[in-house]
CSV table of C-alpha atoms in Angstrom, one decimal:
chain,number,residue,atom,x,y,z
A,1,UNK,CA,0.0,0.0,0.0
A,2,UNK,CA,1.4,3.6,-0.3
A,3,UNK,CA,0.6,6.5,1.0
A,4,UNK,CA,2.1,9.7,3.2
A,5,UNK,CA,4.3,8.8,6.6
A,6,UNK,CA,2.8,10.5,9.8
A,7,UNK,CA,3.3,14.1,10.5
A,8,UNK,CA,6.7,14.9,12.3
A,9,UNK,CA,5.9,14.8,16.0
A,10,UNK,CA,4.4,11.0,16.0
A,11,UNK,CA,6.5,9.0,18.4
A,12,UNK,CA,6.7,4.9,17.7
A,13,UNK,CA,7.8,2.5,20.4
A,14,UNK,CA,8.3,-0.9,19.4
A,15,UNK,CA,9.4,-3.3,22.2
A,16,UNK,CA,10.2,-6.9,22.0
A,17,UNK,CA,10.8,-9.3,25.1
A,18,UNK,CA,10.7,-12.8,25.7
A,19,UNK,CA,9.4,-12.9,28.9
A,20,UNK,CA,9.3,-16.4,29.9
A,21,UNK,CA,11.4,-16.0,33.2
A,22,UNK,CA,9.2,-13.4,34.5
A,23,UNK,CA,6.5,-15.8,35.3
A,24,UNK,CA,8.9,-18.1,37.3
A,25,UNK,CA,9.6,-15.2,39.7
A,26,UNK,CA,7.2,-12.8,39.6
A,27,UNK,CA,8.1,-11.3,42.9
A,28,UNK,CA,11.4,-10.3,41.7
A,29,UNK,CA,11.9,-10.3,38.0
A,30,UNK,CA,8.4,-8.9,37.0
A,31,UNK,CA,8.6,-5.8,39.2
A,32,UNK,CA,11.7,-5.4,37.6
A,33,UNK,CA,11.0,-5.6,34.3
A,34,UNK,CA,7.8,-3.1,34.6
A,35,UNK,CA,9.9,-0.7,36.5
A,36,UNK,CA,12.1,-0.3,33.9
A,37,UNK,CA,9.5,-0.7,31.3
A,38,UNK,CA,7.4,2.1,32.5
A,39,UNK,CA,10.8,4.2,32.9
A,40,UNK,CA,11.1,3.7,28.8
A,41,UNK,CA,7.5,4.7,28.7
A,42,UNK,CA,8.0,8.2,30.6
A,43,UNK,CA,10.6,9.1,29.3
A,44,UNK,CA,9.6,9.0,25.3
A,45,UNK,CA,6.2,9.3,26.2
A,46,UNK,CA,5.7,7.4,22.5
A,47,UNK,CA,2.2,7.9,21.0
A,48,UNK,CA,2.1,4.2,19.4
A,49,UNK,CA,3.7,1.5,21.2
A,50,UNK,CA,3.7,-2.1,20.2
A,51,UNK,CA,5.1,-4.8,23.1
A,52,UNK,CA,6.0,-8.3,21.3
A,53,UNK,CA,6.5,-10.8,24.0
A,54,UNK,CA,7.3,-14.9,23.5
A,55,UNK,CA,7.1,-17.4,26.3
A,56,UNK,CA,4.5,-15.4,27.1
A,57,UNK,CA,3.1,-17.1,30.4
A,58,UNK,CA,6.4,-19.2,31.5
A,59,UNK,CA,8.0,-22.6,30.8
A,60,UNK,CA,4.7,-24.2,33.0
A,61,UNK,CA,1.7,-22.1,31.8
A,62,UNK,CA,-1.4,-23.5,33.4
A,63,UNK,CA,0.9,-22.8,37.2
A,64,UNK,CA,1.6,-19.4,35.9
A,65,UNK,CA,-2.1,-18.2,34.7
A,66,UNK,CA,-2.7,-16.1,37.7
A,67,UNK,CA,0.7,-14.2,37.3
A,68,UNK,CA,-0.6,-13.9,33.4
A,69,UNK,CA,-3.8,-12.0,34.4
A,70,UNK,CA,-1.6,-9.8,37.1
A,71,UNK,CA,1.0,-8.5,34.5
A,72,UNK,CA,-1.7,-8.2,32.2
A,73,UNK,CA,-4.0,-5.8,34.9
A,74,UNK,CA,-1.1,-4.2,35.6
A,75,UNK,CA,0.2,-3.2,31.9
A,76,UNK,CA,-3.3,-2.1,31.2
A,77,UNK,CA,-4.1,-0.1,34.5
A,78,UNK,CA,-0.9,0.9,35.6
A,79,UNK,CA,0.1,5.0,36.1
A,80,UNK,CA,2.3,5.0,33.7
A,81,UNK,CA,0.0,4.1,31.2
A,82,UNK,CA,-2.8,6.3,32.0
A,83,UNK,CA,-3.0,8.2,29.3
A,84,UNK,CA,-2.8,5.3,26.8
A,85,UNK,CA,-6.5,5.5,26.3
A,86,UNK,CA,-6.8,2.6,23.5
A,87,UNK,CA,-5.1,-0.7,23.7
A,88,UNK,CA,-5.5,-3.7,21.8
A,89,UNK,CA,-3.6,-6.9,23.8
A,90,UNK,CA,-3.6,-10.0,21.5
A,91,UNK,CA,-2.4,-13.6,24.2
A,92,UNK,CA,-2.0,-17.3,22.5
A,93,UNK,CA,-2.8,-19.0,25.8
A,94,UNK,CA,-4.8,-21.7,25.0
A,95,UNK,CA,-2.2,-24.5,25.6
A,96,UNK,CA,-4.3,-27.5,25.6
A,97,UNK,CA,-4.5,-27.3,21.4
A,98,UNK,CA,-0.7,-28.0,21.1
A,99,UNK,CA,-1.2,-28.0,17.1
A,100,UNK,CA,-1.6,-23.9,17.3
A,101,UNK,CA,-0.1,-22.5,20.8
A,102,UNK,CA,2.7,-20.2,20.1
A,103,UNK,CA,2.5,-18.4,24.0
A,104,UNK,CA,3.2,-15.3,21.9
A,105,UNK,CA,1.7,-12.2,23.4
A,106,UNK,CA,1.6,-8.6,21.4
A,107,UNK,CA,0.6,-5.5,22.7
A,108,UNK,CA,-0.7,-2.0,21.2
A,109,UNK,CA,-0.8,0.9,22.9
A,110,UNK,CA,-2.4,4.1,22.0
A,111,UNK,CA,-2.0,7.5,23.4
A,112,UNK,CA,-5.2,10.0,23.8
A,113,UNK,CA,-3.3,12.1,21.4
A,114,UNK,CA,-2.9,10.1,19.2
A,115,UNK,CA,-5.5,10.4,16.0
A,116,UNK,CA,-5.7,9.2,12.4
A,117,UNK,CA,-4.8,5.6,13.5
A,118,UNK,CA,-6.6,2.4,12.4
A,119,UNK,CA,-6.6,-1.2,12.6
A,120,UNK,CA,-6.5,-4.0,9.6
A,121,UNK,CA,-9.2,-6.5,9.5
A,122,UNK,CA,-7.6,-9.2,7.7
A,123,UNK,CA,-11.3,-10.9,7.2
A,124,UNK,CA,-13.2,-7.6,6.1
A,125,UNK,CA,-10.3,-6.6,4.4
A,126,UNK,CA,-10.5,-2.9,5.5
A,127,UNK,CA,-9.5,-0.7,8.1
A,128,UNK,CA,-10.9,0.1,11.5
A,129,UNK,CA,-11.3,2.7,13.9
A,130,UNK,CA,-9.5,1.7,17.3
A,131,UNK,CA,-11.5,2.6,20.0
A,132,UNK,CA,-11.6,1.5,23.8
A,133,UNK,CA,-9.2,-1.1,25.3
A,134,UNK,CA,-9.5,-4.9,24.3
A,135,UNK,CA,-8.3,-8.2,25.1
A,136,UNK,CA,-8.3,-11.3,22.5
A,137,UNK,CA,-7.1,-14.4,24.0
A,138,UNK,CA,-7.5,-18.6,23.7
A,139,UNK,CA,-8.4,-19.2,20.1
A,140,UNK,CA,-6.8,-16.5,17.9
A,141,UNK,CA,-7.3,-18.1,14.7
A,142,UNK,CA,-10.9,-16.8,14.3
A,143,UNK,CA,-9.9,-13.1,15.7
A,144,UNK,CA,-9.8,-11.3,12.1
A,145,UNK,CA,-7.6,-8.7,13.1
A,146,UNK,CA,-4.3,-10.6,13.2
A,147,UNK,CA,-2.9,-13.6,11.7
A,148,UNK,CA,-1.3,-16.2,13.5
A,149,UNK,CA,0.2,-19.7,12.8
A,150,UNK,CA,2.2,-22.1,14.9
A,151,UNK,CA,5.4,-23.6,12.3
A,152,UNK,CA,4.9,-27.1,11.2
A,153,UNK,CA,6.1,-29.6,13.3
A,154,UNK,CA,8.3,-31.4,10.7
A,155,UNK,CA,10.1,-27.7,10.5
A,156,UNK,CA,12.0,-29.0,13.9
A,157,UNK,CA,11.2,-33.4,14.1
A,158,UNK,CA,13.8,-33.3,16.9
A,159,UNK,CA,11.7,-31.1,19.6
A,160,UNK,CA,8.5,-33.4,20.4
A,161,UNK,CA,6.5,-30.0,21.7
A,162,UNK,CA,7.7,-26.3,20.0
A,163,UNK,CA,5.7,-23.2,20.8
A,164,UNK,CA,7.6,-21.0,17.7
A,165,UNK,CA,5.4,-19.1,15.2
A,166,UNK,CA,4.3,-15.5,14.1
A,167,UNK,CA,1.2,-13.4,15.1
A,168,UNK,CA,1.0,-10.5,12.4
A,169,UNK,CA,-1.2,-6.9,12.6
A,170,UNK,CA,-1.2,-4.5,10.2
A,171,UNK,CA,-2.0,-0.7,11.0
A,172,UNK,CA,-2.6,2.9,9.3
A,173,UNK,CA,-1.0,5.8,11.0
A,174,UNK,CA,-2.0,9.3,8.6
A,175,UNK,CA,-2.3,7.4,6.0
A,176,UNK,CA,1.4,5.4,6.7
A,177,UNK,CA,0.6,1.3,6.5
A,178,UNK,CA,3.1,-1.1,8.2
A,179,UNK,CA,2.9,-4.5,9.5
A,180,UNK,CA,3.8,-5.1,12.8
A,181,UNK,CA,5.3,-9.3,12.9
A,182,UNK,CA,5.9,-10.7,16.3
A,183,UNK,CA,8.0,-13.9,15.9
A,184,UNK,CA,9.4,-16.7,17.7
A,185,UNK,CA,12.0,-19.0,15.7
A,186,UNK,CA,14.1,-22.1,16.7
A,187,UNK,CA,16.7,-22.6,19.7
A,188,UNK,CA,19.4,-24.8,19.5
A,189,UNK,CA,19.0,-27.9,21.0
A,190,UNK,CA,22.4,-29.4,21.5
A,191,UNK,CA,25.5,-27.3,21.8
A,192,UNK,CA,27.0,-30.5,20.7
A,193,UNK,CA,25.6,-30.7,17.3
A,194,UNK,CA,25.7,-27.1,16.5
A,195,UNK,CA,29.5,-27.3,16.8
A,196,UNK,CA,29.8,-30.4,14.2
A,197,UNK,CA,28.9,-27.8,11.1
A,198,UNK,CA,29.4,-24.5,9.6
A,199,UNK,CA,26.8,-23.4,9.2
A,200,UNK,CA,24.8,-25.0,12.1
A,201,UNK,CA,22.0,-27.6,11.0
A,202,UNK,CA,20.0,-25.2,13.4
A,203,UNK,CA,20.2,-22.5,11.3
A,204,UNK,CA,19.3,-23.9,8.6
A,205,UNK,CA,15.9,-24.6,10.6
A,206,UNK,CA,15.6,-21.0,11.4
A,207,UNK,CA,16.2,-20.1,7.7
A,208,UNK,CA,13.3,-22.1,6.5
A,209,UNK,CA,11.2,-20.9,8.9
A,210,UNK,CA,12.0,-16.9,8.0
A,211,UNK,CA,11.6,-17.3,4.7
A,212,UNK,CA,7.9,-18.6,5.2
A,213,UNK,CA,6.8,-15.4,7.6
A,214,UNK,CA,8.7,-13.3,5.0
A,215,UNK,CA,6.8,-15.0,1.8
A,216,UNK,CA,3.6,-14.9,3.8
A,217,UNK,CA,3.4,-11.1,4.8
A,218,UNK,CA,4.2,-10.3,0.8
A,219,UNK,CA,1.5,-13.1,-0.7
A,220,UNK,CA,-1.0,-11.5,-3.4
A,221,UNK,CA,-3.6,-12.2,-0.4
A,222,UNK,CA,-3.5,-8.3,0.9
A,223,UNK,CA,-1.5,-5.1,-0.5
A,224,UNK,CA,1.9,-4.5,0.1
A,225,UNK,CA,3.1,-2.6,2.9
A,226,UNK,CA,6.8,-1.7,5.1
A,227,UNK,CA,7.1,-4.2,7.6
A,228,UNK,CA,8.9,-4.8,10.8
A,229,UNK,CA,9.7,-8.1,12.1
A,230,UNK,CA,11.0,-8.2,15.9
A,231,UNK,CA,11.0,-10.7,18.4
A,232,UNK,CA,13.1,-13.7,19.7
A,233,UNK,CA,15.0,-14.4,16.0
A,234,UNK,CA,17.4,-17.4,18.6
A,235,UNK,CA,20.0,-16.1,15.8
A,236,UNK,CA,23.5,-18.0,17.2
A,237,UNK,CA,27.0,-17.2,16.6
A,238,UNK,CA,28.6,-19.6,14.0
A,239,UNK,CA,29.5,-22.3,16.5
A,240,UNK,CA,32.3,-23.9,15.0
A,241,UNK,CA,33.5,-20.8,14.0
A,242,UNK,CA,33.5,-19.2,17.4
A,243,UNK,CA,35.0,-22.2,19.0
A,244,UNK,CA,38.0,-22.9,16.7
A,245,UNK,CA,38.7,-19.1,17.2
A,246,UNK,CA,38.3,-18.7,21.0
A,247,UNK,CA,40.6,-22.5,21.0
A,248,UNK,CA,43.2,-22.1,18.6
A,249,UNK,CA,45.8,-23.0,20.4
A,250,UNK,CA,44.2,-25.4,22.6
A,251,UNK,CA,44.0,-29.7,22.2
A,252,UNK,CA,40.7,-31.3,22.3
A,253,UNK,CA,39.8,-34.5,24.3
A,254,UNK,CA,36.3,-36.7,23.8
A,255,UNK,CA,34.4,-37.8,26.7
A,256,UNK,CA,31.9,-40.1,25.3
A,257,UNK,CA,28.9,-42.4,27.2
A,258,UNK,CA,29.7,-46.0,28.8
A,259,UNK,CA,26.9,-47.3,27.3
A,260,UNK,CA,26.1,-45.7,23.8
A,261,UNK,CA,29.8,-44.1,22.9
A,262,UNK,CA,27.8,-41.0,21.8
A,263,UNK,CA,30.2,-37.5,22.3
A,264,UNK,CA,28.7,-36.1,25.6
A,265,UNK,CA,31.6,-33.4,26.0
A,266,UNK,CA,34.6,-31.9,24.8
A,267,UNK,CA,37.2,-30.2,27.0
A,268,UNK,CA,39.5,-27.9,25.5
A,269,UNK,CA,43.1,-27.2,26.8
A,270,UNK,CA,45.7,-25.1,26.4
A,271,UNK,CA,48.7,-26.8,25.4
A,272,UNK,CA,50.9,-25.2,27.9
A,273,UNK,CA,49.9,-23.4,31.0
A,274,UNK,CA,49.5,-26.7,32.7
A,275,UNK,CA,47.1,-27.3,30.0
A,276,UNK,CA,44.4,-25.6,31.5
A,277,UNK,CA,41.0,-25.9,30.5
A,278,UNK,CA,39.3,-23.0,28.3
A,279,UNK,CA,35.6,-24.5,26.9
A,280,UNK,CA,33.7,-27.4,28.3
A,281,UNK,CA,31.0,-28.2,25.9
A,282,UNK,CA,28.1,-30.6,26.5
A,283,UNK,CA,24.4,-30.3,25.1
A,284,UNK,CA,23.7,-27.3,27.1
A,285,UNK,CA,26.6,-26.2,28.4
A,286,UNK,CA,29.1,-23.8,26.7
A,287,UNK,CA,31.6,-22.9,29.8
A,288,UNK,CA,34.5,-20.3,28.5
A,289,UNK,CA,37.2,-19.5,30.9
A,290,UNK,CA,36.9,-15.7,30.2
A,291,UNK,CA,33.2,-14.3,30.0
A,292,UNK,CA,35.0,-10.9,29.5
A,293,UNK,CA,35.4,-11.7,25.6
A,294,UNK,CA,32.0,-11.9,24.9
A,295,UNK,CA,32.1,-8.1,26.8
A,296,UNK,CA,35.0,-6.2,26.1
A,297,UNK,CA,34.0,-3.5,23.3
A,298,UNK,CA,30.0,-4.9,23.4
A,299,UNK,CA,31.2,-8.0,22.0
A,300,UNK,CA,32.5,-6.3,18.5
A,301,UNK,CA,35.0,-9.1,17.5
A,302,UNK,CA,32.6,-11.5,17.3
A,303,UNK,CA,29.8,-9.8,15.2
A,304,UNK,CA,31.7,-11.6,12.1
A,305,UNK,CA,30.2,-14.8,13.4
A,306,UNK,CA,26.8,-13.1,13.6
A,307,UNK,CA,25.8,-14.6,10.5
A,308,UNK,CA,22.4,-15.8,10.0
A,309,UNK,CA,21.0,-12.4,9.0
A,310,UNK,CA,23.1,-12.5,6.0
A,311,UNK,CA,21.2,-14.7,4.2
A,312,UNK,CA,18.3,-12.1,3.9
A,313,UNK,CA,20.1,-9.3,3.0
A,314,UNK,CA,18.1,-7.8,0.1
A,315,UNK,CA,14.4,-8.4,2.2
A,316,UNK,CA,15.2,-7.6,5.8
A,317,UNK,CA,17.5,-4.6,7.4
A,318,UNK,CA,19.2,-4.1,10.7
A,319,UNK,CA,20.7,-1.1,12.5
A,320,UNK,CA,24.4,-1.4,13.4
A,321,UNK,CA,24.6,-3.2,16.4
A,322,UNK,CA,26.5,-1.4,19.2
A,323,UNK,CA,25.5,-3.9,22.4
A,324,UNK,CA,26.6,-7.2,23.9
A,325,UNK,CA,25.3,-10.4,23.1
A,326,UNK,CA,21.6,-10.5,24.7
A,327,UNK,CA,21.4,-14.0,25.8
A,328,UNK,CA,21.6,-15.9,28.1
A,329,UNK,CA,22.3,-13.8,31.0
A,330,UNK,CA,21.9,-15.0,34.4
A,331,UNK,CA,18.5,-15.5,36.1
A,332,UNK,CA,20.1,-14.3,39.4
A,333,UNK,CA,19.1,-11.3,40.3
A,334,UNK,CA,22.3,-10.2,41.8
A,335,UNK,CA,24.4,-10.8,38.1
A,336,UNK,CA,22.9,-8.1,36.1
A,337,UNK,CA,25.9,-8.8,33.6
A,338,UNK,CA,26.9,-12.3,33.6
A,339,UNK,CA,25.9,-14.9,31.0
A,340,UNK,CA,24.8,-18.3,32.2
A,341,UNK,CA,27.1,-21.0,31.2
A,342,UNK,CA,24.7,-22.7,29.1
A,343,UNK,CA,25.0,-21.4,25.7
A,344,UNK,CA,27.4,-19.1,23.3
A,345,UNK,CA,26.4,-15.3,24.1
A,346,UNK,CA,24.6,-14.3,20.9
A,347,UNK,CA,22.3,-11.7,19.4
A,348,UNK,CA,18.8,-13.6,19.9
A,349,UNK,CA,16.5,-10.4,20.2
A,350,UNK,CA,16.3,-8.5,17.2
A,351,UNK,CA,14.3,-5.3,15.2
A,352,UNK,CA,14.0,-5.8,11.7
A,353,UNK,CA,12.7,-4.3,8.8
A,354,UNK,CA,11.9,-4.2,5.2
A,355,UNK,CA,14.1,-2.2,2.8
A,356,UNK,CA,10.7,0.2,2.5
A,357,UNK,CA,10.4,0.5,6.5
A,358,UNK,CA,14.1,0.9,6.5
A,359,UNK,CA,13.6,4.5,4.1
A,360,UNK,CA,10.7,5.4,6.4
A,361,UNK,CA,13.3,5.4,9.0
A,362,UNK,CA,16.5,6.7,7.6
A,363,UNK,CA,15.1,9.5,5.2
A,364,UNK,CA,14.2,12.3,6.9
A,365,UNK,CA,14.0,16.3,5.9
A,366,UNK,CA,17.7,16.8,7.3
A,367,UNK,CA,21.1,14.8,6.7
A,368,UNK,CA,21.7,14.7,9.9
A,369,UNK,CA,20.0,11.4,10.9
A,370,UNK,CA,20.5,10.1,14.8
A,371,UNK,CA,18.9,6.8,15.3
A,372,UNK,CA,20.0,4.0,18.0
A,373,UNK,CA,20.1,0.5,18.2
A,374,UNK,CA,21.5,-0.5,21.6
A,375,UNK,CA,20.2,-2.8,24.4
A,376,UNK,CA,18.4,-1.5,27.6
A,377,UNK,CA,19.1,-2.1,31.7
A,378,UNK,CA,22.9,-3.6,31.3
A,379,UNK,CA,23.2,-3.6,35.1
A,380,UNK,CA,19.3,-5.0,36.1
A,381,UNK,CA,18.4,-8.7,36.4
A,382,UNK,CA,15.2,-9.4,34.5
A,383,UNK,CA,15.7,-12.3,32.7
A,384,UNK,CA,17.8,-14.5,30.7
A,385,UNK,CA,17.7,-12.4,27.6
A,386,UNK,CA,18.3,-8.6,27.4
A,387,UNK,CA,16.9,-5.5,25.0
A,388,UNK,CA,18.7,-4.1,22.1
A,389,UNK,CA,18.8,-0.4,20.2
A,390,UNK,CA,19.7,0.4,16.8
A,391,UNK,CA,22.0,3.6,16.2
A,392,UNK,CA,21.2,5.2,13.0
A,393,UNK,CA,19.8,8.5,11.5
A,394,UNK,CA,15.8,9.1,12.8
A,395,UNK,CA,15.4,12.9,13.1
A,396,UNK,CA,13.8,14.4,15.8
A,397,UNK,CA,11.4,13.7,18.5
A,398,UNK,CA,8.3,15.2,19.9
A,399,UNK,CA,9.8,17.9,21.7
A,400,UNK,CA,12.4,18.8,18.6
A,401,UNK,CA,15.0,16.3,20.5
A,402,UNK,CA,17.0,13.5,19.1
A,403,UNK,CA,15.6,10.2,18.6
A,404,UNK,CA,18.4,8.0,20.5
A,405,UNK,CA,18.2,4.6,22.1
A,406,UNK,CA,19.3,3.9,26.0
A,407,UNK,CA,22.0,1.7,26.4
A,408,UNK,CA,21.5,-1.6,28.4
A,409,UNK,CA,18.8,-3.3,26.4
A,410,UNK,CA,19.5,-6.3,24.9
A,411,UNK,CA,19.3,-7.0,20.8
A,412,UNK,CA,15.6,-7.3,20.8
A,413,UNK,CA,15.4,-3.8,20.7
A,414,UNK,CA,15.3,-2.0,17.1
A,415,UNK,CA,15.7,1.7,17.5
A,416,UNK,CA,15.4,1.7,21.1
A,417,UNK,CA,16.6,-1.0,23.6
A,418,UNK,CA,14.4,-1.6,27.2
A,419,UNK,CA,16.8,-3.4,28.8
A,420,UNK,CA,20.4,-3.9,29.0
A,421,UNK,CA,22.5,-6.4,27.5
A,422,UNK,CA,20.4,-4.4,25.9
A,423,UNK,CA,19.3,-3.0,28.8
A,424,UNK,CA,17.9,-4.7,31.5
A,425,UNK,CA,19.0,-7.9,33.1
A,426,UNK,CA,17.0,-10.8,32.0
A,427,UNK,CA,16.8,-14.4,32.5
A,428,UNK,CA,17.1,-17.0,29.8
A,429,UNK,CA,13.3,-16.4,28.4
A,430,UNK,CA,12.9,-13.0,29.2
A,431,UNK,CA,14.5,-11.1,26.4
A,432,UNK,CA,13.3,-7.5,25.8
A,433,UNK,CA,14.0,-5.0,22.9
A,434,UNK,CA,13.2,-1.4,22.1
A,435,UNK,CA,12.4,0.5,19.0
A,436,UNK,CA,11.9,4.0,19.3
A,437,UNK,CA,11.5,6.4,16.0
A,438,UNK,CA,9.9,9.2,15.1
A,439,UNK,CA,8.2,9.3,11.4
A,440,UNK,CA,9.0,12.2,10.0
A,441,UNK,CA,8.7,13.3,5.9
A,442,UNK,CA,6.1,12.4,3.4
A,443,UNK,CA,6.8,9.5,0.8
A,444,UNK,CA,6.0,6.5,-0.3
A,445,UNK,CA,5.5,3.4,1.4
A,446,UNK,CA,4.8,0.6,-0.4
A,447,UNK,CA,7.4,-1.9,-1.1
């Protein structure tokens, strides 16, 4: 679809946050996490702001349903979101139909200032007026204002039970149509057999599974319009890659199982230095002597391993990325910085965007353009995953200052991270990313 972007002065917000851990502790982590949510909030004061959120409900859903209606209250009714008038809040929680549960969770915001904003019916196939504050839950697939789907099962044969898919809405902000894509894609199951190749047989998973959002939101089915795609990507650093680097000079020895002989871990020494160990790797365990590489100068040296994205490069775009890895910091809530010893830090959260999103972004009246990518919170525990920033031209905001992202959010943050590591402290499943931009000139927006 094309039309004109929104006047100068309209302030977008989009989050992204796997949330998983802050239903295991909701004491602790989720007062955290809306503390510093609601700090983002008031200080951008954003007048469209879209929360994507996987795990959405914790590993053990049916325990956590209270905690699920208590964020939820809270998110809707809290003081910082009073003058959010409109709100649209889209939950997957029916988990007893395993053939279409995704725990995704996506929320939309509106602020009473806001006008000239509508909502896609997918079924009518026509805009609506967004009034009042909603919630959709259980069966989504018959709600006509989104579309959702669950990834086939023969995507990943190896996991008995996966929760990954996509929920999609599309919206109309003066006349400026985007999609909106909240996604979940595949972890890695085995440390173990992500090391045997280059690339990972993981990846490859992920790939496939991409490609088939990306081909679906561009299908002859609707018009086209810019898109952005953020969420929980589980994009991993080139295993074997990172490994032979981090090891050249070390010797490796095979522990495999009594009973089966199957490779169960690998130590790697130094040669000299009383051949001390530097990695351990078993299934889920990836212990490196020296956490500070993956650290020192937010992790730059190992962005050339960061290479999953690559294979998209003419259909999806990404800010420079300025912040550590965002996963999988510690769950304890005293180790705001340190990773958990069970996989490689890498750059799971992510905000990204078609090439036409990207000039919706970038172009702006001025050549001065200031936009971040960065992660949110670097020094507060709220999960295992943190929110990320992108750093790039945007223009101004509402009150004629520059768009910028907050540092400490992990790299599910676009334009603006939440949390650090990208900027809060998360725990493995509670990843959280930021994008904050302000649209600003008139042009076209269709693809």
């Amino acid at each position: 679809m094309a039309g004109k972007a929104a006047a100068p002065g309209t302030a977008v917000l989009l989050v992204t946050a796997n949330v998983g851990s802050l239903f295991d502790d909701p004491e602790n982590l989720q007062k955290n996490w809306l503390r510093e949510f609601y700090q983002v909030v008031h200080t951008h004061r954003p007048h469209f702001l879209a929360l994507h959120c996987q795990e959405f409900g914790g590993k053990n859903y049916e325990a956590s349903m209270s905690h699920v209606d208590k964020f939820v209250r809270e998110l809707l009714s809290g003081d910082a979101m009073k003058e959010y008038n409109r709100a649209r809040v889209y939950l997957d929680e029916n988990y007893e139909s395993q053939e279409h549960f995704t725990a995704l969770g996506s929320f939309y915001f509106l602020h009473e200032s806001l006008k000239n904003i509508s909502q896609f019916d997918f079924k009518a196939k026509k805009y609506k007026k967004v009034t009042g504050k909603e919630i959709y839950s259980d069966t989504l697939e018959s709600t006509p204002m989104l579309e959702k789907e669950k990834f086939p099962q023969d995507y990943f044969p190896e996991c008995k039970w996966s929760r990954k898919g996509f929920i999609r809405t599309r919206w109309c902000l003066a006349d400026c149509a985007f999609d909106l894509v909240n996604i979940h894609l595949f972890h890695d199951a085995s440390n173990l057999v992500a090391w045997e190749t280059s690339p990972s047989v993981y990846s490859g998973i992920r790939h496939k599974a991409l490609g088939y959002v990306l081909d679906r939101i561009i299908d002859q089915r609707f018009e086209k319009a810019s898109y952005f795609v953020f969420g929980d990507f589980n994009f991993r650093l080139d295993s074997k890659s990172v490994v032979e680097t981090l090891c050249t000079k070390a010797t490796m020895q095979t522990v495999r199982a009594a009973d089966t002989n199957e490779v169960v871990k690998l130590i790697f020494r130094e040669s000299d230095n009383d051949r001390k160990v530097m990695l351990q790797l078993e299934k889920k365990l990836f212990d490196y002597f020296n956490q500070e590489v993956f650290r020192d100068d937010n992790g730059t040296a190992l962005l050339e391993f960061d290479k999953e994205l690559s294979v998209f490069k003419d259909r999806l775009y990404e800010l420079d990325i300025s912040f550590p890895p965002s996963y999988p910091y510690s769950e304890d809530s005293s180790q705001g910085r340190q990773y958990m010893n069970t996989r490689c830090p890498a750059w799971c959260d992510r905000v990204l965007m078609s090439p036409s999103a990207k000039e919706l972004i970038l172009r702006s009246e001025s050549e001065e353009k200031v936009v971040t990518y960065d992660h949110i919170g670097p020094s507060v525990c709220m999960g295992d995953h943190k929110v990320t920033e992108p750093c790039r031209g945007l223009g101004a905001g509402p009150e004629g200052r520059a768009v910028v992202g907050f540092p400490g959010w992990g790299p599910f943050l676009l334009l603006l991270p939440l949390f650090s590591a990208s900027f809060v402290c998360f725990t493995e499943e509670a990843k959280l990313v930021c994008f904050y931009l302000t649209l600003i000139k008139y042009q076209k927006v269709g693809r």
